[in-house]
Amino acid sequence: MASSSNPSVSDIEVQLRQTNLVDVANPPEVVFLSDDALIAGIDLWRNCLLGKIFSTEIMTFSEVSKAANNVWWRLKPIDVKRKADNLYSFRFNSAADLQYVLTRSPWCFDGYLIILTEWNPTINPLEVNFLR
C-alpha cells in the first residue's frame, strides 16, 4: 500500500510542467554559422590526431608539447591542445605530416607510449577507445 506522503504520477507531471529551466524573458541565443565558417572550422582540424599517453604519471602540457616538437622536429610547427589528463590533440600543417606520424607509430614521449588516432569531430575525445 502506497504511503500518502508519496506524490502521485499526476502530481509529478504537474510539477514538471510548472518547472521552467529556460528564462522565458531572456531565452538562450541561437547562433547560426555560415557554410564558410563551418568549412573553415572543419579545415582547421582536418590534419589532427588525438593521442593518449599511457603512463601512471600525468604529463604536463609543456612536457607533451616539448616532447612532440622534439620527436616530430621536422614537422614544426605542431599545434598541441590538452583535452584531458594524458589526452592531447596534435594539429599538423599538412595531411602528409599527419600520415608521416601515423605510419611510423607507435611513438614514445619521454619513455611513455603514446597511441594516436585520427581526430573525429563527431566523437567525444574522452570516449575514444585507444586499445582496439
XYZ file of N, CA, C and O in Angstrom:
528
model
N 0.836 -1.172 0.000
C 0.000 0.000 0.000
C 0.884 1.239 0.000
O 1.834 1.354 0.758
N 0.580 2.189 -0.871
C 1.405 3.387 -1.019
C 1.177 4.333 0.133
O 0.066 4.472 0.637
N 2.236 4.971 0.531
C 2.153 5.954 1.604
C 1.511 7.218 1.075
O 1.700 7.603 -0.065
N 0.741 7.905 1.915
C 0.070 9.131 1.482
C 1.061 10.263 1.271
O 0.742 11.253 0.643
N 2.308 10.126 1.754
C 3.306 11.185 1.575
C 3.987 11.106 0.210
O 4.657 12.049 -0.191
N 3.858 9.991 -0.500
C 4.451 9.863 -1.827
C 3.577 10.560 -2.857
O 2.370 10.345 -2.899
N 4.162 11.397 -3.704
C 3.358 12.077 -4.727
C 2.927 11.092 -5.801
O 3.608 10.112 -6.087
N 1.793 11.369 -6.399
C 1.302 10.529 -7.489
C 1.973 10.948 -8.787
O 2.603 12.008 -8.868
N 1.828 10.119 -9.792
C 2.402 10.437 -11.108
C 1.822 11.739 -11.637
O 2.542 12.584 -12.172
N 0.539 11.941 -11.454
C -0.079 13.182 -11.956
C 0.461 14.400 -11.213
O 0.644 15.458 -11.817
N 0.752 14.264 -9.903
C 1.353 15.373 -9.150
C 2.735 15.716 -9.708
O 3.102 16.886 -9.857
N 3.489 14.681 -10.023
C 4.829 14.898 -10.574
C 4.740 15.553 -11.947
O 5.490 16.472 -12.259
N 3.786 15.111 -12.769
C 3.599 15.715 -14.091
C 3.283 17.201 -13.971
O 3.836 18.027 -14.702
N 2.420 17.545 -13.037
C 2.056 18.953 -12.827
C 3.293 19.750 -12.412
O 3.555 20.835 -12.937
N 4.071 19.207 -11.504
C 5.279 19.904 -11.055
C 6.276 20.082 -12.196
O 6.896 21.136 -12.328
N 6.433 19.046 -13.024
C 7.355 19.153 -14.157
C 6.892 20.212 -15.157
O 7.703 20.964 -15.697
N 5.594 20.267 -15.407
C 5.074 21.273 -16.350
C 5.247 22.690 -15.811
O 5.399 23.631 -16.573
N 5.239 22.830 -14.493
C 5.387 24.152 -13.887
C 6.864 24.557 -13.765
O 7.170 25.701 -13.495
N 7.744 23.592 -13.974
C 9.174 23.874 -13.880
C 9.675 24.353 -15.230
O 9.460 23.721 -16.247
N 10.344 25.501 -15.229
C 10.868 26.046 -16.464
C 12.357 26.281 -16.284
O 12.768 27.096 -15.467
N 13.157 25.553 -17.044
C 14.598 25.690 -16.932
C 15.147 26.821 -17.802
O 16.310 27.154 -17.732
N 14.295 27.385 -18.632
C 14.702 28.473 -19.515
C 14.026 29.750 -19.059
O 12.833 29.782 -18.812
N 14.800 30.787 -18.966
C 14.264 32.096 -18.618
C 13.495 32.621 -19.829
O 14.086 33.022 -20.830
N 12.159 32.604 -19.761
C 11.324 32.990 -20.893
C 11.563 34.449 -21.285
O 11.552 34.793 -22.463
N 11.831 35.298 -20.327
C 12.079 36.708 -20.627
C 13.400 36.887 -21.370
O 13.558 37.819 -22.150
N 14.357 35.999 -21.122
C 15.669 36.070 -21.768
C 16.038 34.699 -22.333
O 16.880 33.998 -21.782
N 15.400 34.299 -23.446
C 15.673 32.972 -23.993
C 17.129 32.866 -24.464
O 17.758 33.874 -24.775
N 17.669 31.648 -24.496
C 19.056 31.487 -24.944
C 19.204 31.903 -26.407
O 18.303 31.721 -27.208
N 20.359 32.472 -26.701
C 20.623 32.918 -28.066
C 21.053 31.724 -28.912
O 21.851 30.902 -28.493
N 20.497 31.635 -30.091
C 20.864 30.590 -31.034
C 21.817 31.208 -32.043
O 21.541 32.262 -32.607
N 22.943 30.556 -32.237
C 23.943 31.058 -33.165
C 23.935 30.188 -34.415
O 24.044 28.969 -34.325
N 23.786 30.821 -35.547
C 23.833 30.127 -36.820
C 25.150 30.466 -37.500
O 25.543 31.625 -37.571
N 25.848 29.439 -37.970
C 27.118 29.641 -38.646
C 26.931 29.528 -40.152
O 26.169 28.685 -40.624
N 27.648 30.352 -40.868
C 27.595 30.286 -42.324
C 28.315 29.024 -42.790
O 29.114 28.430 -42.056
N 28.044 28.631 -44.023
C 28.734 27.476 -44.591
C 30.245 27.700 -44.598
O 31.021 26.785 -44.327
N 30.658 28.943 -44.902
C 32.094 29.255 -44.917
C 32.711 29.064 -43.538
O 33.827 28.546 -43.419
N 32.002 29.486 -42.497
C 32.520 29.334 -41.132
C 32.610 27.859 -40.758
O 33.583 27.438 -40.113
N 31.621 27.072 -41.146
C 31.650 25.632 -40.860
C 32.808 24.953 -41.585
O 33.533 24.146 -41.003
N 33.002 25.305 -42.846
C 34.091 24.721 -43.630
C 35.443 25.120 -43.043
O 36.351 24.308 -42.932
N 35.555 26.379 -42.625
C 36.805 26.844 -42.012
C 37.081 26.067 -40.723
O 38.229 25.700 -40.445
N 36.058 25.805 -39.930
C 36.221 25.035 -38.701
C 36.644 23.606 -38.978
O 37.507 23.054 -38.293
N 36.048 23.019 -39.990
C 36.417 21.651 -40.369
C 37.856 21.630 -40.870
O 38.649 20.771 -40.503
N 38.210 22.592 -41.719
C 39.570 22.661 -42.250
C 40.601 22.861 -41.145
O 41.705 22.328 -41.215
N 40.219 23.637 -40.129
C 41.136 23.911 -39.030
C 41.591 22.632 -38.343
O 42.731 22.505 -37.920
N 40.700 21.657 -38.252
C 41.011 20.412 -37.542
C 41.186 19.211 -38.458
O 41.279 18.080 -37.995
N 41.273 19.462 -39.758
C 41.401 18.367 -40.730
C 42.672 17.536 -40.496
O 42.646 16.317 -40.577
N 43.770 18.157 -40.210
C 45.048 17.456 -40.060
C 45.395 17.227 -38.592
O 46.482 17.565 -38.140
N 44.454 16.638 -37.861
C 44.639 16.439 -36.419
C 44.644 14.973 -36.034
O 43.917 14.165 -36.598
N 45.476 14.704 -35.050
C 45.493 13.394 -34.407
C 45.147 13.578 -32.942
O 45.435 14.612 -32.350
N 44.533 12.563 -32.383
C 44.260 12.523 -30.955
C 45.211 11.488 -30.371
O 45.372 10.399 -30.934
N 45.885 11.849 -29.285
C 46.863 10.947 -28.702
C 46.635 10.717 -27.225
O 46.344 11.646 -26.479
N 46.756 9.469 -26.814
C 46.626 9.070 -25.415
C 47.983 8.574 -24.945
O 48.574 7.670 -25.538
N 48.497 9.195 -23.875
C 49.770 8.808 -23.295
C 49.496 7.788 -22.194
O 48.718 8.057 -21.274
N 50.117 6.625 -22.311
C 49.909 5.567 -21.330
C 51.008 5.639 -20.282
O 52.147 5.260 -20.524
N 50.628 6.170 -19.131
C 51.567 6.381 -18.041
C 50.795 6.433 -16.728
O 49.643 6.858 -16.693
N 51.451 6.027 -15.662
C 50.847 6.174 -14.343
C 50.989 7.606 -13.848
O 50.329 8.003 -12.902
N 51.867 8.358 -14.500
C 52.059 9.771 -14.162
C 51.360 10.639 -15.209
O 51.221 10.250 -16.358
N 50.941 11.821 -14.797
C 50.310 12.755 -15.722
C 51.384 13.669 -16.287
O 52.100 14.333 -15.542
N 51.492 13.667 -17.608
C 52.437 14.573 -18.261
C 51.785 15.943 -18.398
O 50.610 16.046 -18.773
N 52.537 16.986 -18.104
C 52.006 18.348 -18.224
C 51.951 18.759 -19.686
O 52.597 18.146 -20.549
N 51.196 19.820 -19.930
C 51.094 20.340 -21.294
C 52.479 20.686 -21.832
O 52.810 20.342 -22.970
N 53.285 21.363 -21.036
C 54.605 21.774 -21.525
C 55.492 20.559 -21.824
O 56.248 20.572 -22.795
N 55.386 19.500 -21.021
C 56.153 18.280 -21.286
C 55.724 17.626 -22.599
O 56.560 17.194 -23.392
N 54.416 17.579 -22.815
C 53.895 16.950 -24.034
C 54.245 17.787 -25.258
O 54.682 17.263 -26.287
N 54.079 19.089 -25.150
C 54.392 19.978 -26.274
C 55.873 19.884 -26.637
O 56.240 19.781 -27.815
N 56.727 19.887 -25.631
C 58.168 19.783 -25.861
C 58.514 18.425 -26.486
O 59.279 18.351 -27.452
N 57.929 17.356 -25.959
C 58.195 16.012 -26.487
C 57.726 15.888 -27.934
O 58.444 15.346 -28.778
N 56.536 16.413 -28.235
C 56.007 16.347 -29.606
C 56.924 17.086 -30.567
O 57.236 16.582 -31.652
N 57.353 18.264 -30.180
C 58.220 19.043 -31.062
C 59.619 18.451 -31.169
O 60.280 18.622 -32.194
N 60.081 17.737 -30.145
C 61.375 17.053 -30.233
C 61.294 15.800 -31.096
O 62.154 15.560 -31.932
N 60.245 15.012 -30.887
C 60.095 13.753 -31.623
C 59.759 14.025 -33.096
O 60.297 13.374 -33.990
N 58.884 14.972 -33.327
C 58.461 15.291 -34.696
C 59.105 16.601 -35.166
O 58.458 17.453 -35.764
N 60.379 16.785 -34.897
C 61.084 18.043 -35.125
C 60.997 18.513 -36.568
O 60.933 19.697 -36.831
N 60.947 17.612 -37.525
C 60.921 18.039 -38.928
C 59.537 18.542 -39.370
O 59.406 19.062 -40.457
N 58.540 18.390 -38.544
C 57.168 18.746 -38.909
C 56.700 20.046 -38.280
O 55.520 20.358 -38.331
N 57.567 20.790 -37.673
C 57.179 22.009 -36.950
C 56.518 22.998 -37.872
O 56.825 23.040 -39.055
N 55.651 23.865 -37.374
C 55.135 23.860 -36.007
C 53.971 22.883 -35.858
O 53.235 22.638 -36.800
N 53.825 22.363 -34.670
C 52.720 21.458 -34.328
C 51.893 22.163 -33.266
O 52.427 22.652 -32.275
N 50.579 22.211 -33.484
C 49.677 22.828 -32.510
C 49.186 21.740 -31.567
O 48.550 20.777 -31.999
N 49.508 21.865 -30.298
C 49.143 20.866 -29.287
C 48.058 21.448 -28.394
O 48.168 22.582 -27.938
N 47.010 20.670 -28.138
C 45.925 21.086 -27.243
C 45.662 19.974 -26.240
O 45.546 18.809 -26.606
N 45.546 20.344 -24.975
C 45.219 19.380 -23.921
C 43.717 19.151 -23.918
O 42.932 20.086 -23.903
N 43.298 17.891 -23.914
C 41.878 17.532 -23.856
C 41.496 17.009 -22.476
O 40.394 17.228 -22.010
N 42.403 16.287 -21.849
C 42.208 15.727 -20.503
C 43.580 15.241 -20.047
O 44.559 15.358 -20.789
N 43.652 14.684 -18.843
C 44.923 14.144 -18.363
C 45.462 13.124 -19.365
O 44.772 12.151 -19.704
N 46.667 13.363 -19.860
C 47.360 12.484 -20.807
C 46.590 12.238 -22.101
O 46.801 11.233 -22.775
N 45.702 13.152 -22.459
C 44.956 13.084 -23.712
C 45.123 14.422 -24.427
O 44.741 15.466 -23.885
N 45.706 14.376 -25.631
C 46.051 15.598 -26.356
C 45.662 15.488 -27.826
O 45.614 14.394 -28.376
N 45.413 16.656 -28.427
C 45.252 16.697 -29.882
C 46.506 17.351 -30.454
O 47.128 18.208 -29.822
N 46.857 16.915 -31.656
C 48.031 17.414 -32.355
C 47.605 17.814 -33.768
O 47.118 16.969 -34.518
N 47.767 19.096 -34.082
C 47.393 19.574 -35.422
C 48.666 19.813 -36.220
O 49.569 20.510 -35.774
N 48.689 19.230 -37.408
C 49.845 19.321 -38.288
C 49.550 20.272 -39.451
O 48.396 20.551 -39.770
N 50.613 20.718 -40.098
C 50.470 21.672 -41.199
C 49.901 21.052 -42.465
O 49.349 21.756 -43.292
N 50.032 19.739 -42.601
C 49.566 19.104 -43.837
C 49.133 17.664 -43.566
O 49.505 17.063 -42.548
N 48.386 17.128 -44.529
C 47.980 15.728 -44.456
C 49.208 14.820 -44.552
O 49.243 13.746 -43.943
N 50.218 15.249 -45.297
C 51.445 14.457 -45.425
C 52.152 14.341 -44.073
O 52.658 13.267 -43.723
N 52.185 15.424 -43.309
C 52.787 15.385 -41.977
C 52.021 14.433 -41.068
O 52.612 13.632 -40.336
N 50.703 14.512 -41.113
C 49.863 13.625 -40.298
C 50.136 12.169 -40.670
O 50.324 11.323 -39.790
N 50.183 11.870 -41.955
C 50.427 10.496 -42.405
C 51.825 10.012 -42.015
O 52.007 8.848 -41.675
N 52.788 10.916 -42.048
C 54.156 10.580 -41.615
C 54.134 10.060 -40.173
O 54.737 9.043 -39.856
N 53.417 10.766 -39.319
C 53.357 10.383 -37.906
C 52.570 9.088 -37.729
O 52.999 8.178 -37.010
N 51.429 8.971 -38.396
C 50.595 7.765 -38.246
C 51.299 6.508 -38.743
O 51.235 5.465 -38.090
N 51.960 6.603 -39.877
C 52.559 5.404 -40.468
C 53.819 4.961 -39.745
O 54.273 3.836 -39.933
N 54.386 5.823 -38.916
C 55.600 5.469 -38.182
C 55.330 5.195 -36.700
O 56.259 5.071 -35.915
N 54.075 5.108 -36.337
C 53.757 4.858 -34.940
C 53.966 3.383 -34.625
O 53.998 2.563 -35.547
N 54.163 3.001 -33.391
C 53.931 3.787 -32.176
C 55.117 4.701 -31.847
O 56.238 4.482 -32.294
N 54.822 5.709 -31.046
C 55.801 6.692 -30.618
C 55.890 6.671 -29.095
O 54.973 6.207 -28.421
N 56.964 7.227 -28.588
C 57.134 7.389 -27.141
C 57.450 8.852 -26.846
O 58.215 9.484 -27.576
N 56.832 9.372 -25.813
C 57.140 10.706 -25.299
C 57.773 10.513 -23.928
O 57.130 9.985 -23.018
N 59.006 10.906 -23.796
C 59.747 10.768 -22.526
C 59.651 9.355 -21.956
O 59.511 9.168 -20.754
N 59.702 8.361 -22.845
C 59.676 6.966 -22.417
C 58.291 6.377 -22.252
O 58.155 5.196 -21.953
N 57.246 7.169 -22.435
C 55.872 6.679 -22.295
C 55.244 6.487 -23.674
O 55.370 7.345 -24.551
N 54.547 5.380 -23.838
C 53.870 5.081 -25.090
C 52.739 6.077 -25.328
O 51.972 6.390 -24.421
N 52.653 6.586 -26.570
C 51.515 7.409 -26.957
C 50.849 6.729 -28.155
O 51.508 6.412 -29.146
N 49.567 6.456 -28.007
C 48.779 5.846 -29.077
C 48.017 6.967 -29.767
O 47.377 7.799 -29.116
N 48.075 6.961 -31.091
C 47.460 8.029 -31.882
C 46.351 7.492 -32.763
O 46.405 6.359 -33.244
N 45.352 8.325 -32.981
C 44.273 8.016 -33.910
C 43.847 9.318 -34.576
O 44.054 10.392 -34.026
N 43.273 9.201 -35.759
C 42.806 10.412 -36.437
C 41.656 11.010 -35.647
O 40.784 10.303 -35.151
N 41.663 12.326 -35.533
C 40.632 13.044 -34.798
C 39.318 12.973 -35.555
O 39.281 13.153 -36.770
N 38.237 12.685 -34.847
C 36.902 12.627 -35.423
C 36.023 13.611 -34.657
O 35.767 13.404 -33.469
N 35.558 14.680 -35.321
C 34.797 15.710 -34.617
C 33.445 15.236 -34.087
O 32.845 15.903 -33.261
N 32.979 14.073 -34.526
C 31.681 13.583 -34.066
C 31.789 12.713 -32.821
O 30.780 12.277 -32.285
N 33.017 12.452 -32.370
C 33.214 11.604 -31.188
C 33.877 12.421 -30.088
O 34.859 13.116 -30.319
N 33.337 12.320 -28.903
C 33.923 12.974 -27.737
C 35.308 12.362 -27.502
O 35.430 11.138 -27.386
N 36.359 13.184 -27.420
C 37.701 12.638 -27.221
C 37.828 11.731 -25.999
O 38.624 10.788 -25.997
N 37.015 11.958 -24.983
C 37.072 11.121 -23.787
C 36.489 9.728 -24.015
O 36.679 8.835 -23.196
N 35.754 9.546 -25.122
C 35.112 8.262 -25.399
C 35.875 7.430 -26.436
O 35.445 6.345 -26.792
N 37.001 7.926 -26.929
C 37.781 7.208 -27.935
C 38.451 5.991 -27.287
O 39.044 6.112 -26.207
N 38.343 4.847 -27.944
C 38.970 3.620 -27.458
C 40.345 3.493 -28.116
O 40.436 3.206 -29.304
N 41.392 3.698 -27.358
C 42.757 3.630 -27.881
C 43.324 2.208 -27.815
O 44.427 1.979 -28.269
N 42.570 1.288 -27.253
C 43.068 -0.085 -27.077
C 42.478 -1.075 -28.073
O 42.494 -2.261 -27.844
N 41.965 -0.603 -29.164
C 41.367 -1.520 -30.139
C 42.395 -2.125 -31.035
O 43.479 -1.781 -31.195
